[in-house]
């Protein structure tokens, strides 16, 4: 397939033509924007006519025909009907959401593995090879491609565990260029050291300790450098890979670093029975208990997967600490096993829907989390599960991507649509063909079950419109071409190794 064919194949038929395909019937035109230097920020705009999803302490309400006024980088007014103010964007037939927060991403790991692992191959070699064999320019092109996808689908904020410190630096650069909001760290151990430690013996783990301590210090220094740069949009965070690749000494170092940064910990948590068993054998407790006792849950805490916890004891540990479980329906690629979202909800956990890897369509993952969770709940009830289950709703999933992670991050200015909050906003068109009925949806959360990221029409981060009426701010075709070239070289290297055979 040549590049033009590939672009058409992936839906990029012209400059964003695929993305724009559903725009033809969207109401409203493009607003005038007030440009301030190179910053394309909307200075004063009213988003009117949408149904608005408004999370609050007691859940969420959906209010119809509501206007939201944005001035600078903040929401300044929310009210029924029409508000007076600057430029206007007609969002009739749209659902307006707070910007969605993924509590677990590895941004540069998405497109290199997508479409080649779903039938059973491991992601390990491709992701190792990204780090080993690609140039920093190629990794940056892949990061740009993947972060663009996240933004296009309404994921305005990423709690990001890059596969290495160099990839974390790349993420920070790209996020600033594209205008995304993120909390980023390099996974420790990094991808180049991970697998021999993860699948090695206890002696291998002990032998890895000194190098892991060096990696922790380097990540801390990089996070402090990000903070010194004074950008509130991209902050550093400490990101241990998982409990079974750490020793007591490295855990202590993480706790000290997290205290110093104040942004918390992001890790994989009880992501398999092997991890839980290994930590029990070494330390006599579950991963959740071990991390909490070491102080890793004293600040914000995001733990992904939670596939094999002790359901008797671990949920309460997370709840006590205000920790978040990120359930990732596309972990391991689309399809495959489901994650314990219904059990976690029944246990009273705060649950985020995370991207993990492979799919960067936030809307699709919200939908998959709900659909897979409902199927899992029904099946568990049918087979007489000993554990209580609660089937997730769309509202659960949206709360989990808005106010739940915002609260965990100690950020009351995110995850809500209230005056004074930061203007991270996402509009999804839900009234036209394929998602709706040709008229504004009376219960638009249900219509999200028929949507995906292609129906996202507007994305604002910090008041800046990154997606306007379906159009990405930067050159989508160039981003796709650059990302595609880098991934094709990677696939060529894999082919030379016989990886596909
Ligand atoms: Zn992960």
Tab-separated table of N, CA, C and O and ligand atoms in Angstrom, residues 104 106 268 305 356, ligand 1:
chain	number	residue	atom	x	y	z
A	104	UNK	N	-4.296	6.009	32.559
A	104	UNK	CA	-3.214	5.067	32.245
A	104	UNK	C	-2.965	5.063	30.736
A	104	UNK	O	-3.775	4.538	29.973
A	106	UNK	N	0.388	4.772	27.622
A	106	UNK	CA	1.789	4.684	27.173
A	106	UNK	C	1.737	5.218	25.741
A	106	UNK	O	1.575	4.439	24.791
A	268	UNK	N	1.263	-0.043	37.340
A	268	UNK	CA	0.392	-1.197	37.101
A	268	UNK	C	0.185	-1.872	38.461
A	268	UNK	O	1.150	-2.072	39.197
A	305	UNK	N	-5.249	-1.929	35.868
A	305	UNK	CA	-5.605	-3.331	35.597
A	305	UNK	C	-6.248	-4.045	36.782
A	305	UNK	O	-7.355	-4.530	36.673
A	356	UNK	N	-4.419	2.692	28.291
A	356	UNK	CA	-3.287	1.766	28.242
A	356	UNK	C	-2.593	1.925	26.888
A	356	UNK	O	-1.959	2.933	26.636
B	1	LIG	ZN1	0.078	-0.366	30.945
